[in-house]
PDB file of C-alpha atoms in Angstrom:
ATOM      1  CA  MET A   1       4.236 252.214  79.901  1.00 46.00           C
ATOM      2  CA  ILE A   2       6.661 250.877  82.299  1.00 42.00           C
ATOM      3  CA  ARG A   3       8.688 253.750  84.082  1.00 48.00           C
ATOM      4  CA  LYS A   4      11.968 253.126  85.998  1.00 47.00           C
ATOM      5  CA  GLY A   5      10.295 252.385  89.020  1.00 50.00           C
ATOM      6  CA  GLN A   6       8.543 249.165  87.438  1.00 48.00           C
ATOM      7  CA  LEU A   7      11.345 248.287  85.621  1.00 44.00           C
ATOM      8  CA  ALA A   8      13.131 246.020  88.495  1.00 49.00           C
ATOM      9  CA  PRO A   9       9.822 243.826  88.898  1.00 49.00           C
ATOM     10  CA  PHE A  10       9.462 243.647  85.123  1.00 44.00           C
ATOM     11  CA  LEU A  11      13.279 242.575  84.577  1.00 42.00           C
ATOM     12  CA  LEU A  12      12.548 239.939  87.409  1.00 44.00           C
ATOM     13  CA  MET A  13       9.712 238.340  85.261  1.00 44.00           C
ATOM     14  CA  VAL A  14      11.952 238.415  82.303  1.00 40.00           C
ATOM     15  CA  LEU A  15      14.799 236.969  84.625  1.00 41.00           C
ATOM     16  CA  ALA A  16      12.536 234.193  85.578  1.00 44.00           C
ATOM     17  CA  VAL A  17      11.441 233.388  82.147  1.00 41.00           C
ATOM     18  CA  ALA A  18      15.411 233.256  81.072  1.00 44.00           C
ATOM     19  CA  ALA A  19      16.550 231.080  83.865  1.00 44.00           C
ATOM     20  CA  CYS A  20      14.431 228.658  82.241  1.00 42.00           C
ATOM     21  CA  ARG A  21      16.846 228.437  79.385  1.00 46.00           C
ATOM     22  CA  SER A  22      19.582 225.951  80.328  1.00 44.00           C
ATOM     23  CA  THR A  23      23.241 227.220  80.731  1.00 44.00           C
ATOM     24  CA  LEU A  24      26.298 224.994  80.460  1.00 42.00           C
ATOM     25  CA  ASP A  25      28.165 224.676  83.693  1.00 44.00           C
ATOM     26  CA  SER A  26      31.713 224.463  83.782  1.00 45.00           C
ATOM     27  CA  VAL A  27      31.988 221.011  84.761  1.00 49.00           C
ATOM     28  CA  VAL A  28      34.597 219.951  81.780  1.00 54.00           C
ATOM     29  CA  PRO A  29      37.979 221.379  81.167  1.00 52.00           C
ATOM     30  CA  ALA A  30      38.420 224.284  79.786  1.00 51.00           C
ATOM     31  CA  GLY A  31      40.992 226.189  77.093  1.00 54.00           C
ATOM     32  CA  GLN A  32      44.505 223.977  76.729  1.00 56.00           C
ATOM     33  CA  ALA A  33      43.161 221.416  79.168  1.00 54.00           C
ATOM     34  CA  ALA A  34      40.041 221.034  76.940  1.00 51.00           C
ATOM     35  CA  HIS A  35      42.240 220.684  73.817  1.00 54.00           C
ATOM     36  CA  GLY A  36      44.679 218.238  75.822  1.00 54.00           C
ATOM     37  CA  ARG A  37      41.891 216.003  76.934  1.00 55.00           C
ATOM     38  CA  ILE A  38      40.112 215.800  73.679  1.00 54.00           C
ATOM     39  CA  GLU A  39      43.063 215.775  71.250  1.00 56.00           C
ATOM     40  CA  GLY A  40      45.150 213.793  73.584  1.00 55.00           C
ATOM     41  CA  ALA A  41      42.897 211.147  74.042  1.00 51.00           C
ATOM     42  CA  THR A  42      41.959 211.276  70.389  1.00 51.00           C
ATOM     43  CA  GLN A  43      45.769 210.613  69.430  1.00 50.00           C
ATOM     44  CA  GLU A  44      46.308 207.840  71.884  1.00 50.00           C
ATOM     45  CA  ALA A  45      43.184 205.982  70.306  1.00 48.00           C
ATOM     46  CA  GLY A  46      44.730 206.358  66.700  1.00 46.00           C
ATOM     47  CA  ALA A  47      42.043 208.911  65.876  1.00 45.00           C
ATOM     48  CA  SER A  48      44.190 211.512  64.112  1.00 50.00           C
ATOM     49  CA  ALA A  49      43.730 209.624  61.246  1.00 65.00           C
ATOM     50  CA  TYR A  50      40.643 208.242  59.518  1.00 77.00           C
ATOM     51  CA  LEU A  51      39.539 205.303  61.118  1.00 83.00           C
ATOM     52  CA  LEU A  52      37.676 202.528  59.159  1.00 90.00           C
ATOM     53  CA  GLN A  53      34.393 201.267  60.302  1.00 88.00           C
ATOM     54  CA  SER A  54      31.705 198.674  59.398  1.00 90.00           C
ATOM     55  CA  GLY A  55      30.140 199.462  56.297  1.00 92.00           C
ATOM     56  CA  ASP A  56      33.096 201.300  54.808  1.00 94.00           C
ATOM     57  CA  LYS A  57      34.169 199.664  51.290  1.00 95.00           C
ATOM     58  CA  ILE A  58      37.624 199.510  50.692  1.00 96.00           C
ATOM     59  CA  SER A  59      39.949 197.933  48.102  1.00 96.00           C
ATOM     60  CA  VAL A  60      43.081 196.011  49.241  1.00 97.00           C
ATOM     61  CA  THR A  61      46.216 195.717  46.755  1.00 97.00           C
ATOM     62  CA  VAL A  62      48.687 193.191  47.468  1.00 96.00           C
ATOM     63  CA  PHE A  63      51.698 194.295  45.143  1.00 96.00           C
ATOM     64  CA  GLN A  64      52.386 191.855  42.289  1.00 94.00           C
ATOM     65  CA  GLU A  65      49.954 189.431  43.709  1.00 95.00           C
ATOM     66  CA  PRO A  66      46.721 189.919  41.913  1.00 94.00           C
ATOM     67  CA  ASP A  67      45.112 186.818  42.971  1.00 95.00           C
ATOM     68  CA  LEU A  68      44.926 188.408  46.511  1.00 95.00           C
ATOM     69  CA  SER A  69      44.028 191.785  46.037  1.00 96.00           C
ATOM     70  CA  VAL A  70      40.185 192.642  46.069  1.00 96.00           C
ATOM     71  CA  SER A  71      37.860 195.498  45.139  1.00 93.00           C
ATOM     72  CA  ASP A  72      35.017 197.049  46.818  1.00 92.00           C
ATOM     73  CA  ILE A  73      35.047 194.465  49.460  1.00 95.00           C
ATOM     74  CA  GLU A  74      32.748 196.051  52.437  1.00 95.00           C
ATOM     75  CA  ILE A  75      33.844 195.750  56.267  1.00 95.00           C
ATOM     76  CA  ASP A  76      31.101 193.450  57.871  1.00 94.00           C
ATOM     77  CA  SER A  77      29.099 194.149  60.640  1.00 90.00           C
ATOM     78  CA  SER A  78      31.495 192.742  63.036  1.00 91.00           C
ATOM     79  CA  GLY A  79      34.391 195.027  61.844  1.00 92.00           C
ATOM     80  CA  LEU A  80      35.768 192.429  60.034  1.00 95.00           C
ATOM     81  CA  LEU A  81      37.412 191.529  56.449  1.00 94.00           C
ATOM     82  CA  ASN A  82      37.617 188.207  54.772  1.00 95.00           C
ATOM     83  CA  LEU A  83      40.617 188.193  52.408  1.00 96.00           C
ATOM     84  CA  PRO A  84      42.191 185.198  50.312  1.00 95.00           C
ATOM     85  CA  LEU A  85      44.585 182.788  52.458  1.00 95.00           C
ATOM     86  CA  ILE A  86      44.514 184.682  55.632  1.00 95.00           C
ATOM     87  CA  GLY A  87      40.576 184.619  56.328  1.00 95.00           C
ATOM     88  CA  SER A  88      39.101 187.403  58.670  1.00 95.00           C
ATOM     89  CA  VAL A  89      41.022 190.436  59.578  1.00 96.00           C
ATOM     90  CA  THR A  90      40.071 193.172  61.766  1.00 95.00           C
ATOM     91  CA  ALA A  91      39.318 196.338  60.080  1.00 95.00           C
ATOM     92  CA  ALA A  92      37.096 198.628  61.885  1.00 90.00           C
ATOM     93  CA  GLY A  93      38.828 201.072  64.306  1.00 86.00           C
ATOM     94  CA  ARG A  94      42.141 200.679  61.972  1.00 90.00           C
ATOM     95  CA  SER A  95      43.521 203.451  59.936  1.00 90.00           C
ATOM     96  CA  GLN A  96      44.274 202.467  56.349  1.00 94.00           C
ATOM     97  CA  ALA A  97      48.123 202.428  57.213  1.00 94.00           C
ATOM     98  CA  GLU A  98      47.472 200.148  60.458  1.00 95.00           C
ATOM     99  CA  LEU A  99      45.374 197.874  58.558  1.00 96.00           C
ATOM    100  CA  ALA A 100      47.761 197.484  55.621  1.00 96.00           C
ATOM    101  CA  GLN A 101      50.401 196.692  58.383  1.00 96.00           C
ATOM    102  CA  ASP A 102      48.099 194.045  59.707  1.00 96.00           C
ATOM    103  CA  ILE A 103      47.807 192.482  56.354  1.00 97.00           C
ATOM    104  CA  GLU A 104      51.181 192.512  55.609  1.00 97.00           C
ATOM    105  CA  GLN A 105      52.284 190.668  58.562  1.00 96.00           C
ATOM    106  CA  ALA A 106      49.311 187.851  58.118  1.00 96.00           C
ATOM    107  CA  TYR A 107      50.398 187.175  54.697  1.00 97.00           C
ATOM    108  CA  ALA A 108      54.152 187.449  55.680  1.00 96.00           C
ATOM    109  CA  ARG A 109      53.812 184.722  58.434  1.00 94.00           C
ATOM    110  CA  ARG A 110      52.903 181.878  55.997  1.00 90.00           C
ATOM    111  CA  TYR A 111      52.686 182.933  52.695  1.00 94.00           C
ATOM    112  CA  LEU A 112      54.860 185.639  51.124  1.00 94.00           C
ATOM    113  CA  ARG A 113      58.029 187.294  51.468  1.00 92.00           C
ATOM    114  CA  ASN A 114      58.303 191.225  52.235  1.00 94.00           C
ATOM    115  CA  PRO A 115      54.674 191.739  51.086  1.00 95.00           C
ATOM    116  CA  ARG A 116      53.428 195.122  50.156  1.00 96.00           C
ATOM    117  CA  VAL A 117      49.613 196.260  50.840  1.00 97.00           C
ATOM    118  CA  ALA A 118      47.938 199.110  49.839  1.00 96.00           C
ATOM    119  CA  ILE A 119      44.435 200.312  51.490  1.00 96.00           C
ATOM    120  CA  SER A 120      42.047 202.538  49.783  1.00 94.00           C
ATOM    121  CA  ILE A 121      38.367 203.459  50.428  1.00 93.00           C
ATOM    122  CA  THR A 122      36.151 203.345  47.841  1.00 93.00           C
ATOM    123  CA  GLU A 123      33.068 204.483  49.887  1.00 91.00           C
ATOM    124  CA  ALA A 124      32.664 205.553  53.362  1.00 86.00           C
ATOM    125  CA  THR A 125      29.903 205.238  55.466  1.00 88.00           C
ATOM    126  CA  PRO A 126      28.718 208.396  56.482  1.00 87.00           C
ATOM    127  CA  ARG A 127      30.027 209.964  59.538  1.00 88.00           C
ATOM    128  CA  VAL A 128      27.827 212.500  61.908  1.00 92.00           C
ATOM    129  CA  VAL A 129      28.066 215.277  64.362  1.00 94.00           C
ATOM    130  CA  SER A 130      25.381 216.461  66.264  1.00 95.00           C
ATOM    131  CA  VAL A 131      25.159 220.385  67.344  1.00 95.00           C
ATOM    132  CA  GLU A 132      22.744 221.550  69.937  1.00 93.00           C
ATOM    133  CA  GLY A 133      22.042 224.567  72.034  1.00 92.00           C
ATOM    134  CA  GLU A 134      22.553 228.300  70.811  1.00 94.00           C
ATOM    135  CA  VAL A 135      22.524 227.660  66.901  1.00 95.00           C
ATOM    136  CA  ASN A 136      20.333 228.710  64.160  1.00 96.00           C
ATOM    137  CA  GLN A 137      19.558 225.238  62.863  1.00 96.00           C
ATOM    138  CA  PRO A 138      20.632 222.433  65.659  1.00 95.00           C
ATOM    139  CA  GLY A 139      20.764 218.940  64.075  1.00 95.00           C
ATOM    140  CA  ALA A 140      22.817 215.954  63.256  1.00 95.00           C
ATOM    141  CA  TYR A 141      25.282 216.813  59.912  1.00 96.00           C
ATOM    142  CA  GLU A 142      27.488 214.376  57.892  1.00 92.00           C
ATOM    143  CA  LEU A 143      30.931 214.878  58.894  1.00 88.00           C
ATOM    144  CA  LYS A 144      33.216 215.120  56.099  1.00 83.00           C
ATOM    145  CA  PRO A 145      36.815 214.253  56.733  1.00 75.00           C
ATOM    146  CA  GLY A 146      39.042 216.614  58.418  1.00 80.00           C
ATOM    147  CA  ALA A 147      36.084 218.915  59.627  1.00 90.00           C
ATOM    148  CA  THR A 148      36.770 221.125  62.682  1.00 92.00           C
ATOM    149  CA  LEU A 149      34.535 222.823  65.240  1.00 94.00           C
ATOM    150  CA  LEU A 150      34.296 225.745  63.318  1.00 95.00           C
ATOM    151  CA  ALA A 151      32.970 223.799  60.316  1.00 95.00           C
ATOM    152  CA  ALA A 152      30.681 221.790  62.395  1.00 96.00           C
ATOM    153  CA  LEU A 153      29.137 225.366  63.754  1.00 96.00           C
ATOM    154  CA  ALA A 154      28.984 226.576  60.416  1.00 96.00           C
ATOM    155  CA  MET A 155      26.824 223.307  59.463  1.00 96.00           C
ATOM    156  CA  ALA A 156      24.566 224.425  62.054  1.00 96.00           C
ATOM    157  CA  ARG A 157      24.215 228.017  60.490  1.00 96.00           C
ATOM    158  CA  SER A 158      26.719 229.298  63.218  1.00 95.00           C
ATOM    159  CA  PRO A 159      25.975 230.507  66.962  1.00 95.00           C
ATOM    160  CA  THR A 160      22.940 232.797  67.752  1.00 93.00           C
ATOM    161  CA  ALA A 161      22.767 236.077  69.126  1.00 90.00           C
ATOM    162  CA  THR A 162      22.504 234.838  72.314  1.00 89.00           C
ATOM    163  CA  ALA A 163      25.113 232.020  72.402  1.00 92.00           C
ATOM    164  CA  LYS A 164      27.995 231.908  75.026  1.00 90.00           C
ATOM    165  CA  LEU A 165      30.845 231.762  72.603  1.00 91.00           C
ATOM    166  CA  ASP A 166      32.940 230.558  75.632  1.00 87.00           C
ATOM    167  CA  GLN A 167      30.728 227.817  76.665  1.00 87.00           C
ATOM    168  CA  VAL A 168      31.128 225.588  73.480  1.00 90.00           C
ATOM    169  CA  ILE A 169      31.201 221.948  74.656  1.00 87.00           C
ATOM    170  CA  VAL A 170      32.451 219.064  72.637  1.00 88.00           C
ATOM    171  CA  PHE A 171      31.588 215.589  74.350  1.00 87.00           C
ATOM    172  CA  ARG A 172      33.169 212.607  72.834  1.00 85.00           C
ATOM    173  CA  THR A 173      33.252 208.709  73.513  1.00 80.00           C
ATOM    174  CA  LEU A 174      36.416 207.267  72.716  1.00 73.00           C
ATOM    175  CA  GLN A 175      36.914 203.386  73.815  1.00 66.00           C
ATOM    176  CA  GLY A 176      34.023 203.398  75.678  1.00 71.00           C
ATOM    177  CA  GLN A 177      35.150 206.556  77.731  1.00 77.00           C
ATOM    178  CA  ARG A 178      32.912 209.712  77.520  1.00 81.00           C
ATOM    179  CA  LEU A 179      35.035 212.799  77.403  1.00 83.00           C
ATOM    180  CA  GLY A 180      34.130 216.284  77.090  1.00 83.00           C
ATOM    181  CA  GLY A 181      36.071 219.820  76.607  1.00 85.00           C
ATOM    182  CA  ARG A 182      34.718 223.496  76.837  1.00 86.00           C
ATOM    183  CA  PHE A 183      36.258 225.812  73.991  1.00 89.00           C
ATOM    184  CA  ASP A 184      36.264 229.133  73.291  1.00 90.00           C
ATOM    185  CA  LEU A 185      34.925 230.161  70.074  1.00 92.00           C
ATOM    186  CA  GLN A 186      36.257 233.543  69.745  1.00 91.00           C
ATOM    187  CA  ALA A 187      39.742 232.352  70.532  1.00 91.00           C
ATOM    188  CA  ILE A 188      39.424 229.767  67.793  1.00 91.00           C
ATOM    189  CA  ARG A 189      38.320 232.239  65.564  1.00 93.00           C
ATOM    190  CA  SER A 190      41.191 234.729  66.305  1.00 92.00           C
ATOM    191  CA  GLY A 191      43.583 232.209  65.888  1.00 90.00           C
ATOM    192  CA  SER A 192      44.645 231.994  69.370  1.00 89.00           C
ATOM    193  CA  ALA A 193      43.620 228.493  70.492  1.00 88.00           C
ATOM    194  CA  PRO A 194      43.609 225.601  67.901  1.00 88.00           C
ATOM    195  CA  ASP A 195      40.404 224.452  65.698  1.00 90.00           C
ATOM    196  CA  PRO A 196      39.716 220.956  67.298  1.00 88.00           C
ATOM    197  CA  GLN A 197      39.195 218.406  64.522  1.00 87.00           C
ATOM    198  CA  MET A 198      35.730 216.562  64.999  1.00 88.00           C
ATOM    199  CA  MET A 199      34.990 212.894  64.952  1.00 86.00           C
ATOM    200  CA  ASP A 200      32.039 210.739  63.953  1.00 86.00           C
ATOM    201  CA  GLY A 201      29.217 210.621  67.133  1.00 88.00           C
ATOM    202  CA  ASP A 202      30.766 214.137  68.645  1.00 91.00           C
ATOM    203  CA  VAL A 203      28.020 216.226  70.230  1.00 91.00           C
ATOM    204  CA  VAL A 204      28.690 219.837  70.187  1.00 93.00           C
ATOM    205  CA  VAL A 205      26.602 221.977  72.262  1.00 91.00           C
ATOM    206  CA  VAL A 206      26.623 225.676  72.617  1.00 93.00           C
ATOM    207  CA  GLY A 207      25.681 227.336  75.756  1.00 89.00           C
ATOM    208  CA  TYR A 208      23.221 230.103  76.352  1.00 84.00           C
ATOM    209  CA  SER A 209      24.479 233.969  77.134  1.00 76.00           C
ATOM    210  CA  ARG A 210      22.199 234.892  80.042  1.00 72.00           C
ATOM    211  CA  ALA A 211      23.068 238.799  79.619  1.00 71.00           C
ATOM    212  CA  ALA A 212      22.302 238.680  76.217  1.00 72.00           C
ATOM    213  CA  GLY A 213      19.247 236.728  76.320  1.00 70.00           C
ATOM    214  CA  ILE A 214      17.723 238.845  78.995  1.00 65.00           C
ATOM    215  CA  TRP A 215      17.944 241.675  76.904  1.00 63.00           C
ATOM    216  CA  ASN A 216      16.610 239.982  73.588  1.00 68.00           C
ATOM    217  CA  ASP A 217      13.922 238.587  76.164  1.00 66.00           C
ATOM    218  CA  LEU A 218      12.854 242.180  76.870  1.00 60.00           C
ATOM    219  CA  LEU A 219      12.932 243.148  73.806  1.00 60.00           C
ATOM    220  CA  ARG A 220      10.555 240.439  72.487  1.00 65.00           C
ATOM    221  CA  ALA A 221       8.270 240.859  75.523  1.00 61.00           C
ATOM    222  CA  ALA A 222       7.565 244.546  75.351  1.00 59.00           C
ATOM    223  CA  PRO A 223       5.421 244.210  72.263  1.00 57.00           C
ATOM    224  CA  LEU A 224       3.474 241.298  73.986  1.00 54.00           C
ATOM    225  CA  PHE A 225       2.807 243.691  76.634  1.00 53.00           C
ATOM    226  CA  ASN A 226       1.669 246.751  74.122  1.00 49.00           C
ATOM    227  CA  THR A 227       3.747 249.269  76.130  1.00 45.00           C
ATOM    228  CA  PHE A 228       7.200 251.207  76.089  1.00 46.00           C
ATOM    229  CA  VAL A 229       9.924 250.768  78.463  1.00 47.00           C
ATOM    230  CA  LEU A 230      11.243 253.934  79.741  1.00 47.00           C
ATOM    231  CA  LEU A 231      14.875 253.469  80.591  1.00 48.00           C
ATOM    232  CA  ASP A 232      16.344 257.145  81.671  1.00 51.00           C
ATOM    233  CA  ASN A 233      13.737 259.657  83.274  1.00 51.00           C
ATOM    234  CA  ASN A 234      15.985 262.449  82.207  1.00 52.00           C
ATOM    235  CA  ARG A 235      15.459 261.476  78.284  1.00 48.00           C
TER     236      ARG A 235
END
């Protein structure tokens, strides 16, 4: 039996074990600053809408011009489409509305008067979000359009009992720049903070709560030592 006087060395041992577990340092903006940094940069990059990428298949409809309309055309590895008369058009990184406008302008310059173009996605290349850290099932998951941080964590079977819910960090790469924001999951769940939308390639890392982890490590360690822990001599 570990008595009260012996508890401190035992806890120090457990602390040493727990210290090996990584914690997330507050080196990225939190709260409103995090939302501003992630979502502001996302909007500047035009990523609030679904952005096309290589491998996506789309249909291009030029109204009243069936010979110029194409169905199920794939965006090639260079991010380009090859369309009748106008040739190569950059599609990757463009929203449907932006691509339609680009094609309209290309046809209007030489071939058509006031062309109208509609873009529809017939088959999208899977988008992926990675969820790591203190979640029950870390891994890479297919990202559905409009999926948010809560949805990404739900795919990873939610945070563990030892998760540090105010240390959920989202890493994102936009236009070659690495961005990060720290989010408070409890605030998002309560509705007092917005639930950020996920993007293809995002990495979510859920931090480790040392206080909760120490207690859980203690409970797990006690049976290994085949003994009891006396926390209160008055009992």
